Short mmCIF file of C-alpha atoms in Angstrom, two decimals:
data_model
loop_
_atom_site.label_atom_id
_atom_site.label_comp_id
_atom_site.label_asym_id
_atom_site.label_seq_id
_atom_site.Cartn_x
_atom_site.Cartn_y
_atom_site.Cartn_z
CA UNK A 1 122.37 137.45 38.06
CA UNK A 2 124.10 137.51 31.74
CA UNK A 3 123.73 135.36 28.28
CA UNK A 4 126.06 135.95 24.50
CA UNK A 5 123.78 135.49 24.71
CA UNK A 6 124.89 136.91 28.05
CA UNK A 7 123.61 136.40 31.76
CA UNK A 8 124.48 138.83 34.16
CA UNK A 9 123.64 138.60 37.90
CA UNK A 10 125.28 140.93 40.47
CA UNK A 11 125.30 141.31 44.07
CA UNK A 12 125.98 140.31 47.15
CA UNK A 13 126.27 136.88 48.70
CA UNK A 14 127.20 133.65 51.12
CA UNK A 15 128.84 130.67 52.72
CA UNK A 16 128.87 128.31 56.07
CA UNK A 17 128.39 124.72 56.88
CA UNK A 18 124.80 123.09 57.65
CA UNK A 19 124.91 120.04 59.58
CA UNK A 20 122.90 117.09 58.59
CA UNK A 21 120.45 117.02 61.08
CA UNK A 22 119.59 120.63 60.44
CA UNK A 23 119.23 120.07 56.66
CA UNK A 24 116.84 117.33 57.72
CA UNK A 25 114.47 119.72 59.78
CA UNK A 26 114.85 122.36 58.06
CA UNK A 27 113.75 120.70 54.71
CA UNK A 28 110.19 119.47 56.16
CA UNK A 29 109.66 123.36 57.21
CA UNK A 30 108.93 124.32 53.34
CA UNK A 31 105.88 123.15 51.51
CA UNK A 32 106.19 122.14 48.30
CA UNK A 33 104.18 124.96 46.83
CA UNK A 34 106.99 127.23 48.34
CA UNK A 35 109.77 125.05 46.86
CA UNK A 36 107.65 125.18 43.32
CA UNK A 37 107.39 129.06 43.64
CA UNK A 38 110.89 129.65 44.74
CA UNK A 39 112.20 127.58 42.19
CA UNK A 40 110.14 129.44 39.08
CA UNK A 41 111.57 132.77 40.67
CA UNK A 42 114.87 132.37 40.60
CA UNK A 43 115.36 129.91 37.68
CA UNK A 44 112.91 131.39 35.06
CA UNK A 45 114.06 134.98 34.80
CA UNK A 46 117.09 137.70 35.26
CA UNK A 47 117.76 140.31 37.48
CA UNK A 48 119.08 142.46 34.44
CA UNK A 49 116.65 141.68 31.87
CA UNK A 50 117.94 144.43 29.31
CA UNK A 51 121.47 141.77 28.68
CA UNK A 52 119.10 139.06 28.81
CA UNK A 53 118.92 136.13 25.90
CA UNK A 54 115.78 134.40 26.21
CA UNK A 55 115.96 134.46 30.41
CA UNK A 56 112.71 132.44 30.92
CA UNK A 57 114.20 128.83 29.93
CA UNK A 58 116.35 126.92 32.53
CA UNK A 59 120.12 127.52 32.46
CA UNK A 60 122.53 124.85 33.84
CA UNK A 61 125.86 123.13 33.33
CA UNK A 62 125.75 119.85 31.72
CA UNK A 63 129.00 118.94 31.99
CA UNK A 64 131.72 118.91 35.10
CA UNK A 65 132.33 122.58 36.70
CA UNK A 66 135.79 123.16 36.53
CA UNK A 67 136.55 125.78 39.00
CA UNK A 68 139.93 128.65 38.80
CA UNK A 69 140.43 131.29 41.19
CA UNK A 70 142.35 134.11 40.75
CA UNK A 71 142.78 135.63 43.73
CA UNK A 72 143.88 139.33 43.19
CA UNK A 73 143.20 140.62 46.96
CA UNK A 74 145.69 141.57 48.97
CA UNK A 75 144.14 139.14 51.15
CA UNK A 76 144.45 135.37 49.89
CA UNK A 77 140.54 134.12 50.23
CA UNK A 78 141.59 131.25 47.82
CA UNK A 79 141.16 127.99 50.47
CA UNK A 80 138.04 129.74 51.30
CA UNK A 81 136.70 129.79 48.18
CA UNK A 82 137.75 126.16 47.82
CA UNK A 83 135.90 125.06 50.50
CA UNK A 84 133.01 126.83 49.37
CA UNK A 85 133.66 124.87 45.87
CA UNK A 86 134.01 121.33 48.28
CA UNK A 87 130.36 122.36 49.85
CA UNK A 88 128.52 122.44 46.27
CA UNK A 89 129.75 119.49 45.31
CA UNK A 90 128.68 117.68 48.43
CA UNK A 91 125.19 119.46 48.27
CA UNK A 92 124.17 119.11 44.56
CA UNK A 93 123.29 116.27 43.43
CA UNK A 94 123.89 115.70 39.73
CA UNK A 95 126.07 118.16 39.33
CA UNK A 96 130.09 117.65 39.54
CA UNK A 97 132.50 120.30 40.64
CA UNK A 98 136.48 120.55 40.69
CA UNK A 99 138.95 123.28 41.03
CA UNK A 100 141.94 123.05 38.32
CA UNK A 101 145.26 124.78 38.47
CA UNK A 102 145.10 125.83 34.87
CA UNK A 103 142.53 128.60 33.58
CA UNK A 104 142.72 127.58 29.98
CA UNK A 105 140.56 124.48 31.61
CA UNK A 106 137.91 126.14 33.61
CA UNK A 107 134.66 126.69 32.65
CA UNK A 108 133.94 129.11 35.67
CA UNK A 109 136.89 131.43 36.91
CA UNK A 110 136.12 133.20 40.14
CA UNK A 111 137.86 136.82 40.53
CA UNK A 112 138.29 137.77 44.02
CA UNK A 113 139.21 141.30 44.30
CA UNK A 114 139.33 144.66 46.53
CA UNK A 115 136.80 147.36 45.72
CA UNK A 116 139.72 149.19 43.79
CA UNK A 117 139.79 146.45 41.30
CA UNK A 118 136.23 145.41 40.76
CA UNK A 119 135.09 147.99 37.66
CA UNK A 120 138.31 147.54 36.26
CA UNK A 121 138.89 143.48 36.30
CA UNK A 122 134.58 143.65 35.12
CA UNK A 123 135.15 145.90 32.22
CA UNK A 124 138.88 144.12 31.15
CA UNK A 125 138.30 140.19 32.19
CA UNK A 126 134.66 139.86 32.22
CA UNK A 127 132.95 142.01 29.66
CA UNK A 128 136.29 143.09 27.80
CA UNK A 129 135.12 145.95 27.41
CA UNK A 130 136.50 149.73 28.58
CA UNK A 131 133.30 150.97 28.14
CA UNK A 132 131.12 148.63 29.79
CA UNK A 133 128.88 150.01 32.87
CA UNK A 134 130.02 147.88 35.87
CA UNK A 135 126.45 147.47 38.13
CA UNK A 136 126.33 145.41 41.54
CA UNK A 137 128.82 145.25 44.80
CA UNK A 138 129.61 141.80 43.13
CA UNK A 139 128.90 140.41 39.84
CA UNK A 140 128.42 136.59 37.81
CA UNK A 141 128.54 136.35 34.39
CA UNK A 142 127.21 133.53 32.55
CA UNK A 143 127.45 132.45 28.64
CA UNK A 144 124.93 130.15 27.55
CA UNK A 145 122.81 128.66 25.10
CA UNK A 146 120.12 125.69 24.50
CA UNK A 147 122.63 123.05 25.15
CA UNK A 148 123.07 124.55 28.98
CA UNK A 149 125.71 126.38 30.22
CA UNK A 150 128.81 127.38 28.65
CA UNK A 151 130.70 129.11 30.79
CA UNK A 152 130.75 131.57 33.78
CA UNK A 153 133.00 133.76 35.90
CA UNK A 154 132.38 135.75 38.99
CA UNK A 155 133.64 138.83 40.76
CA UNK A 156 134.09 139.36 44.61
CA UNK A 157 134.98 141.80 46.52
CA UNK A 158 137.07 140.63 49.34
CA UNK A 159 138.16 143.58 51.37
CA UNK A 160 134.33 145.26 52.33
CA UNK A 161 134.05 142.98 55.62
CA UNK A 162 133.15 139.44 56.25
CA UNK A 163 129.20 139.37 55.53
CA UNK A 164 129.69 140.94 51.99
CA UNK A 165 132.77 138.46 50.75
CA UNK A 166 130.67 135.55 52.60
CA UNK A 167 127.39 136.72 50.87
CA UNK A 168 128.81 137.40 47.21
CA UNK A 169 130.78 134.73 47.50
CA UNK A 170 127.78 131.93 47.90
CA UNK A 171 124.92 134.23 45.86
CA UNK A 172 127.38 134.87 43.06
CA UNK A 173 128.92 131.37 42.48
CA UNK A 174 125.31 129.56 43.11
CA UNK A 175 123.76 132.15 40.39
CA UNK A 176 126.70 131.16 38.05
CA UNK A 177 124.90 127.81 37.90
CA UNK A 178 121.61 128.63 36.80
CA UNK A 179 119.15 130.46 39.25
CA UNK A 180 120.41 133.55 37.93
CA UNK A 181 117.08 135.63 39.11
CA UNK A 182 116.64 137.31 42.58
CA UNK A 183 113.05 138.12 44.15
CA UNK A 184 112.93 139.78 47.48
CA UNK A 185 109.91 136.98 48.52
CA UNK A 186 112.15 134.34 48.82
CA UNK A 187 112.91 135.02 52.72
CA UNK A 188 115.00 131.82 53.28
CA UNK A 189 117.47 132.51 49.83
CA UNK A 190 120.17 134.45 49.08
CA UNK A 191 118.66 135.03 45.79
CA UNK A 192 116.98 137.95 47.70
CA UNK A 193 118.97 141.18 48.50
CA UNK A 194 116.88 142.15 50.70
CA UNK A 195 117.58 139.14 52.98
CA UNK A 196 120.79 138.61 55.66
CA UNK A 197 122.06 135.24 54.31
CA UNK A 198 125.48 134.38 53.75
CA UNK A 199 125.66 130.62 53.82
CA UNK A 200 124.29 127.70 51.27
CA UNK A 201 120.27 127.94 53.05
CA UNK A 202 118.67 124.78 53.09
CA UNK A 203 116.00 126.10 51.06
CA UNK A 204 118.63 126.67 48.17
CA UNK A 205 120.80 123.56 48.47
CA UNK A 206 116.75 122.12 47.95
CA UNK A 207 116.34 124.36 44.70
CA UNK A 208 119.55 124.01 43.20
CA UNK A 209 119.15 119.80 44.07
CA UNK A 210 116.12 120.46 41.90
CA UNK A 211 118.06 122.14 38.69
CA UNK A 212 120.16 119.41 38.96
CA UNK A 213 117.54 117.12 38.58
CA UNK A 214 118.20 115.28 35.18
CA UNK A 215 114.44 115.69 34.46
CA UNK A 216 115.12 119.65 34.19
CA UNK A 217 116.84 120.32 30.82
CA UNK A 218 118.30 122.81 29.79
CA UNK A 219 116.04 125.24 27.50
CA UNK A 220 113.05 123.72 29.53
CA UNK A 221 110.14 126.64 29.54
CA UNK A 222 107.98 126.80 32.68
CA UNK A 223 105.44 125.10 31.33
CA UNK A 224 107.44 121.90 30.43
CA UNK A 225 109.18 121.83 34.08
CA UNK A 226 105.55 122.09 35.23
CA UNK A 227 104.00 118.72 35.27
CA UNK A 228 107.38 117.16 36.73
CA UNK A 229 108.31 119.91 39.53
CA UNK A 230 106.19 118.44 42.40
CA UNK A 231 108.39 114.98 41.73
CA UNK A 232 111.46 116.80 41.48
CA UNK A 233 111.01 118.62 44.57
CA UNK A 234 110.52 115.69 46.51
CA UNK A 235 113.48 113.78 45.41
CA UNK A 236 115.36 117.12 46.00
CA UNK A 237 113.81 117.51 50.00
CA UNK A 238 115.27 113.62 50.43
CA UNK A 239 118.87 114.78 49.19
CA UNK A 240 119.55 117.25 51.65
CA UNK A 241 118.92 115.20 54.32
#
């Protein structure tokens, strides 16, 4: 869940391997008028509407995601974050991911922090702003415009127990690529925080396979992603197999 236009999405979140056969079973239990549904929710709209710039057109990167952590918790979560990194790139197709060892290059810096730190690394490093109200347990910030994507950067909180880091962590970096809305229907997302997920859920590696569709533009409204979305959603059920 922000556009400078700024996106913001915050929350809670996830992360855990899938194995292939799995993916395959569990993509033939959706239909595609859930796929179609879940994929309106959570692209076309914004948890916090009132920083919202023009929420209902599709966000996404159209260019490599180059990926920095800074890990400021007293607990070093940064080869777990890079693994988490490793797993988008093998899930989504048509979109490519990286980690870099210099910030100046990223285009989505991930903040991983204990509770102590998270209003005050949100107000300084991601709003840069003292006065800025700090909402969420976790937080993504994206800057966008028509051409996709610019840049994003999320914060987790690391030191609030497994579940929470595993959940933010997944929710948080997957809504810093586009499906920045939550909707507590969607039972088998994290884009629901409502629901117990903390890993990549079949049914979003199948949504975010379908952002990265190169048929979905970005600035797209619902009603041009409309007439392709039964397509895309069938090439995207074959790539998580």
């Amino acid at each position: 869940m922000i556009f400078v236009r700024f996106l913001v999405t915050c929350v809670l979140l996830l992360t855990g391997p899938i194995t292939l056969s799995s993916a395959s079973a569990a993509s033939d239990s959706f239909s595609t008028e859930e796929l179609l549904e879940g994929f309106e929710k959570t692209v076309f709209g914004l948890e916090y509407r009132s920083w919202s710039w023009r929420p209902y057109l599709v966000k996404k990167f159209t260019t490599p995601v180059l990926f920095y952590v800074h890990n400021l918790s007293a607990r070093d979560r940064t080869q777990t974050v890079h693994r988490f990194i490793r797993e988008i790139d093998n899930r989504i197709g048509g979109l490519t991911t990286d980690v870099t060892n210099d910030p100046a290059k990223a285009n989505f810096e991930i903040y991983v922090v204990d509770r102590a730190q998270y209003e005050p690394v949100v107000k300084k490093d991601i709003y840069k702003n003292e006065h800025a109200r700090v909402p969420g347990r976790c937080l993504v910030r994206v800057v966008s415009g028509r051409k996709g994507i610019k840049r994003s950067a999320a914060v987790i909180v690391s030191d609030e127990g497994e579940f929470l880091f595993k959940r933010c962590l997944v929710e948080e970096l997957l809504q810093g690529l586009g499906p920045m809305n939550d909707d507590e229907q969607l039972t088998h997302s994290v884009f629901n925080d409502s629901s117990r997920h903390s890993r990549f859920t079949v049914f979003d590696q199948i949504i975010l396979n379908m952002l990265y569709d190169p048929r979905i533009k970005p600035g797209m409204s619902i009603q041009q992603t409309r007439s392709i979305l039964p397509l895309v959603a069938r090439d995207a059920r074959r790539r998580v197999r």
